[in-house]
GROMACS .gro file of N, CA and C in nm:
model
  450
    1UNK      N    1  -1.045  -0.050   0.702
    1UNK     CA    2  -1.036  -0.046   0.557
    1UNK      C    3  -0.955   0.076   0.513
    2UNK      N    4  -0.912   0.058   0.370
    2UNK     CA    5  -0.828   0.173   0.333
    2UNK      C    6  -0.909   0.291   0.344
    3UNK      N    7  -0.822   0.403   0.373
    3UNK     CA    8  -0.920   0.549   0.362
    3UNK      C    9  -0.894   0.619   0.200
    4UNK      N   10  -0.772   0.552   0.149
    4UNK     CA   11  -0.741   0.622   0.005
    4UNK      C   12  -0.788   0.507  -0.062
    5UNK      N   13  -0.811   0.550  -0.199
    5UNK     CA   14  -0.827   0.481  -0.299
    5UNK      C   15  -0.709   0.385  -0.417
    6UNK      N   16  -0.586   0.516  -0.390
    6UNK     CA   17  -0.524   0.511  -0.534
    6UNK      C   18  -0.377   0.482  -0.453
    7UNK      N   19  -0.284   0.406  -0.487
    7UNK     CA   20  -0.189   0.372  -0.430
    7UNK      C   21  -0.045   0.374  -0.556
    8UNK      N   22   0.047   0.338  -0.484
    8UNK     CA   23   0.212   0.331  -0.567
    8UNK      C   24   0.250   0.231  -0.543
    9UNK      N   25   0.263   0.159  -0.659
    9UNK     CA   26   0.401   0.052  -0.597
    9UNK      C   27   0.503  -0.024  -0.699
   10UNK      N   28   0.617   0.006  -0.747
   10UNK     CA   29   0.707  -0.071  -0.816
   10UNK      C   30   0.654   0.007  -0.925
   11UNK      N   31   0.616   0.129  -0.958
   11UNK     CA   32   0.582   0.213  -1.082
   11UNK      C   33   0.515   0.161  -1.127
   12UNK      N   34   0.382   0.151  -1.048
   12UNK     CA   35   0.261   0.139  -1.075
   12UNK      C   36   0.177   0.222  -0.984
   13UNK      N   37   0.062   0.305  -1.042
   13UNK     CA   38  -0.034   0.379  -0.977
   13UNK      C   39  -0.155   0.277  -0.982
   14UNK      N   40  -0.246   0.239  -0.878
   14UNK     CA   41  -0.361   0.161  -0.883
   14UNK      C   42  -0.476   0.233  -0.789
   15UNK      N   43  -0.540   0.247  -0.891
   15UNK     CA   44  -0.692   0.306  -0.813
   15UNK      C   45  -0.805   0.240  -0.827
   16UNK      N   46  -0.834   0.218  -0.712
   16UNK     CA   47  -0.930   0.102  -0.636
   16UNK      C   48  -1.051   0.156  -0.698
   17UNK      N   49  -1.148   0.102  -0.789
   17UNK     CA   50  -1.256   0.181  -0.793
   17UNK      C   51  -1.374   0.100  -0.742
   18UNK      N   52  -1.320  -0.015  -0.664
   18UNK     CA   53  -1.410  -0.109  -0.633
   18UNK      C   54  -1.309  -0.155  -0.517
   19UNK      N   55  -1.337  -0.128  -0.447
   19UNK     CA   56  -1.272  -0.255  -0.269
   19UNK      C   57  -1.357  -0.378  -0.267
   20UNK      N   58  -1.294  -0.527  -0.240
   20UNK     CA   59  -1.354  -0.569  -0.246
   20UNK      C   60  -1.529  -0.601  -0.150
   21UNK      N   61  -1.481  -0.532   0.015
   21UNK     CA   62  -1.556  -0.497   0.053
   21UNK      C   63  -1.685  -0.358   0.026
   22UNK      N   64  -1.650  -0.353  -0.063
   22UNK     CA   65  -1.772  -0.304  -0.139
   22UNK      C   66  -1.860  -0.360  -0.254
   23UNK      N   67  -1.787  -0.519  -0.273
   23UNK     CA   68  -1.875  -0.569  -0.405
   23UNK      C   69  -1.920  -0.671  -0.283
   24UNK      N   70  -1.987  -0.690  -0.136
   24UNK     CA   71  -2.008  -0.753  -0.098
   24UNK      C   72  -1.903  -0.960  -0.083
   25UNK      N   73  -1.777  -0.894  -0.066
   25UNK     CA   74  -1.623  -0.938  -0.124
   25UNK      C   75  -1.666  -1.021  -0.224
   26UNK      N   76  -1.722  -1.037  -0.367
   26UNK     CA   77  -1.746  -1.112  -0.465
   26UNK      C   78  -1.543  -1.065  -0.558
   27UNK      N   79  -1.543  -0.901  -0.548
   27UNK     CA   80  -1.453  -0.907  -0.684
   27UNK      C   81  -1.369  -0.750  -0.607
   28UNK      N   82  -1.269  -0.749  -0.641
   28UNK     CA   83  -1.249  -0.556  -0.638
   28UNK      C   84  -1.191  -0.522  -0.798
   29UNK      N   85  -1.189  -0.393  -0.833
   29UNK     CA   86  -1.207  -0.352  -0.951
   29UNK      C   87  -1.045  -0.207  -0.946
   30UNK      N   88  -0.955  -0.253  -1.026
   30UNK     CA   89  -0.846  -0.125  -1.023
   30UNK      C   90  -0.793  -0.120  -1.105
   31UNK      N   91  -0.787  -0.019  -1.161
   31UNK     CA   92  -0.708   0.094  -1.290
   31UNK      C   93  -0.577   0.096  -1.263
   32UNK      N   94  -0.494   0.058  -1.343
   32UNK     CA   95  -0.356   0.086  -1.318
   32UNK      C   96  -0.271   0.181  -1.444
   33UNK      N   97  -0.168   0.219  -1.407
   33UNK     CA   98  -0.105   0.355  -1.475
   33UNK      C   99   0.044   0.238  -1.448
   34UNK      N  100   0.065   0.214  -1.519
   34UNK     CA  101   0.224   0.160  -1.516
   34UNK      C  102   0.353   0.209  -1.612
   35UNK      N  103   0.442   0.258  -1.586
   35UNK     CA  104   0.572   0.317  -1.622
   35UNK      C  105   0.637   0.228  -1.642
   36UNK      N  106   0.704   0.266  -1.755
   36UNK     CA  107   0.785   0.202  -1.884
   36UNK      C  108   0.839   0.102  -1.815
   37UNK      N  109   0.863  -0.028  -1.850
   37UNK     CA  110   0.941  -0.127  -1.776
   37UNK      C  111   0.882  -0.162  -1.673
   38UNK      N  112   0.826  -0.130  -1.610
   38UNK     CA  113   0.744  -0.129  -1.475
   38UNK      C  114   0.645  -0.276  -1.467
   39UNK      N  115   0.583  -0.347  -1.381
   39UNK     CA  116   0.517  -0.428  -1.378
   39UNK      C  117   0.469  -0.486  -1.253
   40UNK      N  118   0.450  -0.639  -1.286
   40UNK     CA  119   0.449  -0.720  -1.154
   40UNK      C  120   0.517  -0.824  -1.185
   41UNK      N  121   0.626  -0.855  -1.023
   41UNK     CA  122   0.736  -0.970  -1.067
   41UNK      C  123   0.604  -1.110  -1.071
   42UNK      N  124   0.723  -1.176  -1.060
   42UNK     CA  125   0.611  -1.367  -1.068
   42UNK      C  126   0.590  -1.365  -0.965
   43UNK      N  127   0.443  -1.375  -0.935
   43UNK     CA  128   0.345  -1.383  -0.833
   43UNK      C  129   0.255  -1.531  -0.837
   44UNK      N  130   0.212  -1.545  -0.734
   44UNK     CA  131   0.080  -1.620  -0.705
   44UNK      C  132   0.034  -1.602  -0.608
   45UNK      N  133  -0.154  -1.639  -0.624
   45UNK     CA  134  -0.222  -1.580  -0.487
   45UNK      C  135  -0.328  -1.704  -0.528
   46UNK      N  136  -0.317  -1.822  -0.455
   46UNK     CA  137  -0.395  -1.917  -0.462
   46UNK      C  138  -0.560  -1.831  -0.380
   47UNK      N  139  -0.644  -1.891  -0.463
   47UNK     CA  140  -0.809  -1.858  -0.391
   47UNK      C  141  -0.835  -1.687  -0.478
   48UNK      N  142  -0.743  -1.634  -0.565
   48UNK     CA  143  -0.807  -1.516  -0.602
   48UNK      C  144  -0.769  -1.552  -0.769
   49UNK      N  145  -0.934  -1.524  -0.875
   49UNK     CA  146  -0.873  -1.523  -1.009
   49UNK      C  147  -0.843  -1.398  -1.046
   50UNK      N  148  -0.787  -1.401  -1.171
   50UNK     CA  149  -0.743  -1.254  -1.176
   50UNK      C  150  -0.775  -1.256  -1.348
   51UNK      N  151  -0.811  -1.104  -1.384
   51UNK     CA  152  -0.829  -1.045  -1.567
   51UNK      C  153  -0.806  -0.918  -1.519
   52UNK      N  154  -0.679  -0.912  -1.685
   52UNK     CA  155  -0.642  -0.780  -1.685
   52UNK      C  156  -0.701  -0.735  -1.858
   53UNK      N  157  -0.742  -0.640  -1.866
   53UNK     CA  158  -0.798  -0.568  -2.021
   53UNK      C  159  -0.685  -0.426  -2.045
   54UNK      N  160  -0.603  -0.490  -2.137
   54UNK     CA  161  -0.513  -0.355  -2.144
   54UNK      C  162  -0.605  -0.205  -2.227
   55UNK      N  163  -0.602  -0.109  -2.164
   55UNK     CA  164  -0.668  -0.015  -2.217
   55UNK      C  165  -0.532   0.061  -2.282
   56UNK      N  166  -0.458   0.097  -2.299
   56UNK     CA  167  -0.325   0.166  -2.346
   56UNK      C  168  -0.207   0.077  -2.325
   57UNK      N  169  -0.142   0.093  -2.387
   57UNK     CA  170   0.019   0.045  -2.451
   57UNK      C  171   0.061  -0.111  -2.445
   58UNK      N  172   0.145  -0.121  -2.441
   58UNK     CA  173   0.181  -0.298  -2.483
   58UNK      C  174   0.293  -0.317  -2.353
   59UNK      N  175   0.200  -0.473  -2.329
   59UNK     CA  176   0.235  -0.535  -2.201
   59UNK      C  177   0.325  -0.689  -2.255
   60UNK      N  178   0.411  -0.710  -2.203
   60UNK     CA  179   0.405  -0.883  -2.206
   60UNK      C  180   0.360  -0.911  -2.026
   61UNK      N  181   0.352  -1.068  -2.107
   61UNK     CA  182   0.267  -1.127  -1.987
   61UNK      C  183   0.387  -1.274  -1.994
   62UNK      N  184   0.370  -1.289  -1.835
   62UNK     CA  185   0.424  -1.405  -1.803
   62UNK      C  186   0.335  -1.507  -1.746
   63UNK      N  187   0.317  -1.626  -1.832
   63UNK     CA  188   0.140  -1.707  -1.796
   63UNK      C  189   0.225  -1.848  -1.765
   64UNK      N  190   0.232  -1.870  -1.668
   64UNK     CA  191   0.329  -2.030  -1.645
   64UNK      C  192   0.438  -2.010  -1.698
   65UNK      N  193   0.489  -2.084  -1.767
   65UNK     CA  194   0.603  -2.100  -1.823
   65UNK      C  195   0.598  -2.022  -1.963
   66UNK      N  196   0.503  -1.982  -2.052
   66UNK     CA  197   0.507  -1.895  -2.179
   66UNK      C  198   0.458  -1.733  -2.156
   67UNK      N  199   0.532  -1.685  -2.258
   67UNK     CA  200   0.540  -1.518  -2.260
   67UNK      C  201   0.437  -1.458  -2.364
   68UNK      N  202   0.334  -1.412  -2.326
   68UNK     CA  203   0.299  -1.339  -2.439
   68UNK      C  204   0.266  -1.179  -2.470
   69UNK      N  205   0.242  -1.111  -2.600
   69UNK     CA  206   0.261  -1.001  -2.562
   69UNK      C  207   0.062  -0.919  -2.603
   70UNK      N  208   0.056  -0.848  -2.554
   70UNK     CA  209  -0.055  -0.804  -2.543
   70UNK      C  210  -0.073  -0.591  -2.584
   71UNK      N  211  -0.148  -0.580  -2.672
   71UNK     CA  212  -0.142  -0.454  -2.636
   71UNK      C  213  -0.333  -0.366  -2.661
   72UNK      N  214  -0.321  -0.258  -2.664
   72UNK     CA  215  -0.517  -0.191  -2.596
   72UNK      C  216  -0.615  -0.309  -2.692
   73UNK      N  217  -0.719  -0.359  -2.584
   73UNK     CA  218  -0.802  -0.393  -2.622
   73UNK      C  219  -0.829  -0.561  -2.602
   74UNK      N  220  -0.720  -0.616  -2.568
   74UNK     CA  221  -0.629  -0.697  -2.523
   74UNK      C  222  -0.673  -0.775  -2.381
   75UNK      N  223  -0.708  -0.888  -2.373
   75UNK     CA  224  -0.765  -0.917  -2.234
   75UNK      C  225  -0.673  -1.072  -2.186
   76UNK      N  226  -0.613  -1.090  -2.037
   76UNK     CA  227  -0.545  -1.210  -1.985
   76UNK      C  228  -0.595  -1.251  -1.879
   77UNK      N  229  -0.676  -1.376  -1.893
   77UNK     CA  230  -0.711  -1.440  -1.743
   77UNK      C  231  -0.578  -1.525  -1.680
   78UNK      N  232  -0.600  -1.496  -1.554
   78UNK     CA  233  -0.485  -1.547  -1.482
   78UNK      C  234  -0.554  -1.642  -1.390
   79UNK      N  235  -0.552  -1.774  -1.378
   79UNK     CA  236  -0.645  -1.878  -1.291
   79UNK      C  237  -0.598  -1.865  -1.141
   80UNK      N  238  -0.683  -1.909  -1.085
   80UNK     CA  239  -0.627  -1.895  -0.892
   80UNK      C  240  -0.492  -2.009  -0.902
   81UNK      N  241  -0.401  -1.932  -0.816
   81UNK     CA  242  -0.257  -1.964  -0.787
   81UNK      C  243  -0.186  -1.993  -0.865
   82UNK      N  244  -0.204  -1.969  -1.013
   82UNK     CA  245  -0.106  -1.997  -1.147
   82UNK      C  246  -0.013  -1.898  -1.103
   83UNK      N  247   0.124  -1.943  -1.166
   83UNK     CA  248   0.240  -1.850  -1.128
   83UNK      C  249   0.194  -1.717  -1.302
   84UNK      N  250   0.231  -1.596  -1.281
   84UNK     CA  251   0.192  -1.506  -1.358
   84UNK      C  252   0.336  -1.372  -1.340
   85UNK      N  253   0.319  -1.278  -1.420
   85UNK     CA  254   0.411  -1.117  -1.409
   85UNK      C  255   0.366  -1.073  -1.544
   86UNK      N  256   0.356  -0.948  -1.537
   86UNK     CA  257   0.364  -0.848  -1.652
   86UNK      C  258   0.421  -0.742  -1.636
   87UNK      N  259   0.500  -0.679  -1.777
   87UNK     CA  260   0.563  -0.590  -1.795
   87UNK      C  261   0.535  -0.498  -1.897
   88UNK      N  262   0.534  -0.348  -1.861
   88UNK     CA  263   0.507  -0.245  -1.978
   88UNK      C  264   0.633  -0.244  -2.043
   89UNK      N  265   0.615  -0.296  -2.168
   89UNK     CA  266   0.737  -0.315  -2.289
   89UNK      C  267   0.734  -0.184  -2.380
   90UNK      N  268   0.652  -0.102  -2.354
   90UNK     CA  269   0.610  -0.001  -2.437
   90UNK      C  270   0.711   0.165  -2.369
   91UNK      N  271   0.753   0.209  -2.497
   91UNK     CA  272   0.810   0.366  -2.418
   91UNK      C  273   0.721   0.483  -2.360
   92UNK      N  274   0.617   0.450  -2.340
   92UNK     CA  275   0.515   0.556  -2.257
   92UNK      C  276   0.421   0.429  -2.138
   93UNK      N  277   0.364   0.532  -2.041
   93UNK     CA  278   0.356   0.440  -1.955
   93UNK      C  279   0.174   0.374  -2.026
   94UNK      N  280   0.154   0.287  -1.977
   94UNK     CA  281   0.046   0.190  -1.972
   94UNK      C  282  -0.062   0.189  -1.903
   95UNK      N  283  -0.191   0.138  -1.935
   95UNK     CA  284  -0.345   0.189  -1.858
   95UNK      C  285  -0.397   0.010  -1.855
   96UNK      N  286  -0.428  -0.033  -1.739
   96UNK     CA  287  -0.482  -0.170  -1.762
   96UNK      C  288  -0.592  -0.166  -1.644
   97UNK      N  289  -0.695  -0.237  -1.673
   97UNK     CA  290  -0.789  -0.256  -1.557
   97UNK      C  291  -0.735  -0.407  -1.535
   98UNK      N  292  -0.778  -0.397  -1.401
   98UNK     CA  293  -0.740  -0.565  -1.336
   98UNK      C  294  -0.881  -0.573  -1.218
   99UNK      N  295  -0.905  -0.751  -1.269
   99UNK     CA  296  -1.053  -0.785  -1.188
   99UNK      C  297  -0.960  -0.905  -1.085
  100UNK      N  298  -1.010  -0.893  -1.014
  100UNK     CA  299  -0.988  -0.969  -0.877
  100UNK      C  300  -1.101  -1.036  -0.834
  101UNK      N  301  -1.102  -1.165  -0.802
  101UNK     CA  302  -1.220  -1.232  -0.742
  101UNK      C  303  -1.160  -1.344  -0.660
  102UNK      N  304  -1.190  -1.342  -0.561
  102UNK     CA  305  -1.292  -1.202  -0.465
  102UNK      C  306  -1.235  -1.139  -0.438
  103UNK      N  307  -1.082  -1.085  -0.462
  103UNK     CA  308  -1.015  -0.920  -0.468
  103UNK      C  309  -1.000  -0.915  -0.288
  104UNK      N  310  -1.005  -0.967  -0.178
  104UNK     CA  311  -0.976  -0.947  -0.074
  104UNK      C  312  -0.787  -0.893  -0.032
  105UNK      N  313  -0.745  -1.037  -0.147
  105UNK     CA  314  -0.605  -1.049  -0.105
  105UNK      C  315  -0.534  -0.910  -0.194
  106UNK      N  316  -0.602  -0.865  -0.312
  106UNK     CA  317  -0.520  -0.770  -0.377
  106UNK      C  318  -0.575  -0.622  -0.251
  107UNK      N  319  -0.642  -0.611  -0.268
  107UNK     CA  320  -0.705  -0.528  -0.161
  107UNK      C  321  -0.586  -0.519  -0.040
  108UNK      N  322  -0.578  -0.638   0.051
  108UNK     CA  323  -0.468  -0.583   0.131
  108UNK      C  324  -0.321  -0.577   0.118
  109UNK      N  325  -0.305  -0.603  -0.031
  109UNK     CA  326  -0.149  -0.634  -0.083
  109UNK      C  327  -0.139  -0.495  -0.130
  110UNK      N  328  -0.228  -0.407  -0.248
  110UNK     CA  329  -0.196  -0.237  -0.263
  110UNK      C  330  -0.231  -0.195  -0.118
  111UNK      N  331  -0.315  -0.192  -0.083
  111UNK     CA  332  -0.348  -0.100   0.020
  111UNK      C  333  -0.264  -0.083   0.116
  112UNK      N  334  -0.193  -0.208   0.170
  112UNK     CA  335  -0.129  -0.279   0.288
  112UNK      C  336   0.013  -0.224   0.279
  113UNK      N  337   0.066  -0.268   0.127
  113UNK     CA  338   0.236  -0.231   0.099
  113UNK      C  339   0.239  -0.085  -0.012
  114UNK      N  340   0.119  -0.049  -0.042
  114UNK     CA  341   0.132   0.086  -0.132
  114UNK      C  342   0.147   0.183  -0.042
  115UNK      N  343   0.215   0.332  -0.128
  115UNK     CA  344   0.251   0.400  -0.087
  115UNK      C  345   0.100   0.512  -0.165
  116UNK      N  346   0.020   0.592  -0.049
  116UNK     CA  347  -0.076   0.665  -0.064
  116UNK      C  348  -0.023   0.801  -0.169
  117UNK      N  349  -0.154   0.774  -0.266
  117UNK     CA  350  -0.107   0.874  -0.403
  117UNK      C  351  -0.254   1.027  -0.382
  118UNK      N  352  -0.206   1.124  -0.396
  118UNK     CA  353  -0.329   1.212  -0.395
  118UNK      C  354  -0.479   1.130  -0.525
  119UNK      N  355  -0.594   1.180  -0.465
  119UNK     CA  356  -0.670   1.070  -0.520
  119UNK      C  357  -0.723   1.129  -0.680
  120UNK      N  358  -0.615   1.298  -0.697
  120UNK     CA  359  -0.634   1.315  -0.861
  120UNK      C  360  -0.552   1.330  -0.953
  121UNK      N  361  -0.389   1.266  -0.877
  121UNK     CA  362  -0.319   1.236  -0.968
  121UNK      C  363  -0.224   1.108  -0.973
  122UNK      N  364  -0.207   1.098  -1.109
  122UNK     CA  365  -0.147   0.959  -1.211
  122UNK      C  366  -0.015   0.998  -1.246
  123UNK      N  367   0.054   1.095  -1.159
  123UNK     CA  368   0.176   1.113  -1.143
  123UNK      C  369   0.291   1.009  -1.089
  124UNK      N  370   0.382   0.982  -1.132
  124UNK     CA  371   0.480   0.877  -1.069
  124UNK      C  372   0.514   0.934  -0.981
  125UNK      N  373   0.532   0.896  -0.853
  125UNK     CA  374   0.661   1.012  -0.794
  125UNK      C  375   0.795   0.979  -0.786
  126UNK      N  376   0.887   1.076  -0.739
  126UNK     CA  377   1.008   1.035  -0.761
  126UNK      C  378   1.055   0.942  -0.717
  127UNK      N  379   1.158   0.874  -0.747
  127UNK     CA  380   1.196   0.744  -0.656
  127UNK      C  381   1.327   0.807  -0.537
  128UNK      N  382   1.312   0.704  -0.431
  128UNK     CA  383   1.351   0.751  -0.309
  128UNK      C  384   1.482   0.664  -0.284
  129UNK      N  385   1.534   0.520  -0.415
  129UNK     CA  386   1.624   0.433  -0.390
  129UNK      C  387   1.580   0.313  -0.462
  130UNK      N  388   1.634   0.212  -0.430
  130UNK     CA  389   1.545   0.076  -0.457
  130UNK      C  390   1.478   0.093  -0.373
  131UNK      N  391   1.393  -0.058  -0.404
  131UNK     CA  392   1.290  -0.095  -0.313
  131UNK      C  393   1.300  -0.217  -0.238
  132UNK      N  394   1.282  -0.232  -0.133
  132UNK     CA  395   1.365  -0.359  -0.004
  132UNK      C  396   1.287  -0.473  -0.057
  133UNK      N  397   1.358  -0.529  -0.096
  133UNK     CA  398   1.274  -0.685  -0.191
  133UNK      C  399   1.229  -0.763  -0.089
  134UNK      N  400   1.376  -0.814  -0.031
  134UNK     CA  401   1.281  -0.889   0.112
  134UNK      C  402   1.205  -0.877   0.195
  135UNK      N  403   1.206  -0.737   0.202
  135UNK     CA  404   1.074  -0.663   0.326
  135UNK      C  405   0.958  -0.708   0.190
  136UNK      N  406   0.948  -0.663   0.051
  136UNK     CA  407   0.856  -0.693   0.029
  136UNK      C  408   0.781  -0.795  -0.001
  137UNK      N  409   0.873  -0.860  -0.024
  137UNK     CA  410   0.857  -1.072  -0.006
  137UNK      C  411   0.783  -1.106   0.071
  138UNK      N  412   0.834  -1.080   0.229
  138UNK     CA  413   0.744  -1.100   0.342
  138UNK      C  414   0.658  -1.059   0.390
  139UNK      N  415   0.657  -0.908   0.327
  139UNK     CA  416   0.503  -0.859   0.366
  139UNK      C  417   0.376  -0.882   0.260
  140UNK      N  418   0.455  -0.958   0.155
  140UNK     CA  419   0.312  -0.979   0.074
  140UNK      C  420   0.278  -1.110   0.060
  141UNK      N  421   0.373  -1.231   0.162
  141UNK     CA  422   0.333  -1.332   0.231
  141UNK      C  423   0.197  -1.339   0.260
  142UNK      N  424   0.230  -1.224   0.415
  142UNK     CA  425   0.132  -1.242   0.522
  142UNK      C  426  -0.004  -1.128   0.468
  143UNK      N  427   0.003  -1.119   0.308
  143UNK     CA  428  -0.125  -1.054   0.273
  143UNK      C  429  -0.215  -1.188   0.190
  144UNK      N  430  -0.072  -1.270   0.171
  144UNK     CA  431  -0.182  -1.377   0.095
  144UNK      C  432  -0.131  -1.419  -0.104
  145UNK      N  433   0.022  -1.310  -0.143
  145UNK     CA  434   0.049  -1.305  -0.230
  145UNK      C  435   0.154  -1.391  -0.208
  146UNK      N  436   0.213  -1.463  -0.332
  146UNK     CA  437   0.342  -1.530  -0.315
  146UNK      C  438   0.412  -1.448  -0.409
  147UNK      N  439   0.594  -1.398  -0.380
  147UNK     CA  440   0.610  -1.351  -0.497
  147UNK      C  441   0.721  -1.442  -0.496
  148UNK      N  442   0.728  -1.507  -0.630
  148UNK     CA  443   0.799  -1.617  -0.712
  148UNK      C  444   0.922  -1.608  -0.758
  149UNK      N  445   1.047  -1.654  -0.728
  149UNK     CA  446   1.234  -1.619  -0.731
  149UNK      C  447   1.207  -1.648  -0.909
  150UNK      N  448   1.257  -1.539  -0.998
  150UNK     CA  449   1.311  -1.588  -1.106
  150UNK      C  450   1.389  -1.679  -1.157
   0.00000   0.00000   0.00000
């Protein structure tokens, strides 16, 4: 199992405050910090549902085929294997909790392809280049995520 909590990925900070092997794998529970523009491309992960509750700034959401926009206070269920993405549309970065059930597959998709963040800060770090799309295509295959060609 992961030894950190809080991970990086695509300018997003996510801290696990629940693994799912700790809700007896029913759900895992993570806070996210997302930077301007920042998001998740079109995904699907058949067998996991997903709710996000925006706590700070304004998100759009990509739900099947329609866009909508969301901002604090704000809640989106995402059904098992619906195609989905969201984006912080907002000029400061964004605070969203996201529920996973049973959270196994998100569990080894941050943990697995994130990059380990100290566990008391919500700092971005710098960027090092792009990021290898196809490495990450395939490695979030074999975690159980599909990520979806625009």
């Amino acid at each position: 199992m992961a030894t950190h909590r809080r991970f990086h990925l695509l300018g997003n900070i996510l801290h696990f405050h629940k693994f799912s092997h700790e809700t007896n794998g029913t759900y895992c529970l993570v806070e996210a910090r997302v930077a301007p523009g920042a998001g998740a491309p079109p995904n699907r992960h058949p067998g996991e549902e997903e709710a996000f509750v925006v706590l700070e700034g304004q998100f759009e959401f990509l739900l099947g085929d329609r866009t909508v926009r969301v901002t604090g206070g704000d809640s989106v269920t995402i059904p098992s294997g619906a195609v989905h993405a969201f984006t912080n549309v907002g000029d400061t970065p964004g605070r969203l909790m996201i529920f996973n059930a049973p959270g196994a597959v998100h569990d080894a998709f941050f943990a697995g392809l994130g990059d380990p963040v100290d566990a008391g800060s919500w700092d971005f770090p710098a960027p090092d280049g792009p990021p290898d799309i196809p490495a990450l295509i395939a490695a979030a295959k074999q975690t159980g995520v599909e990520i979806v060609a625009g």
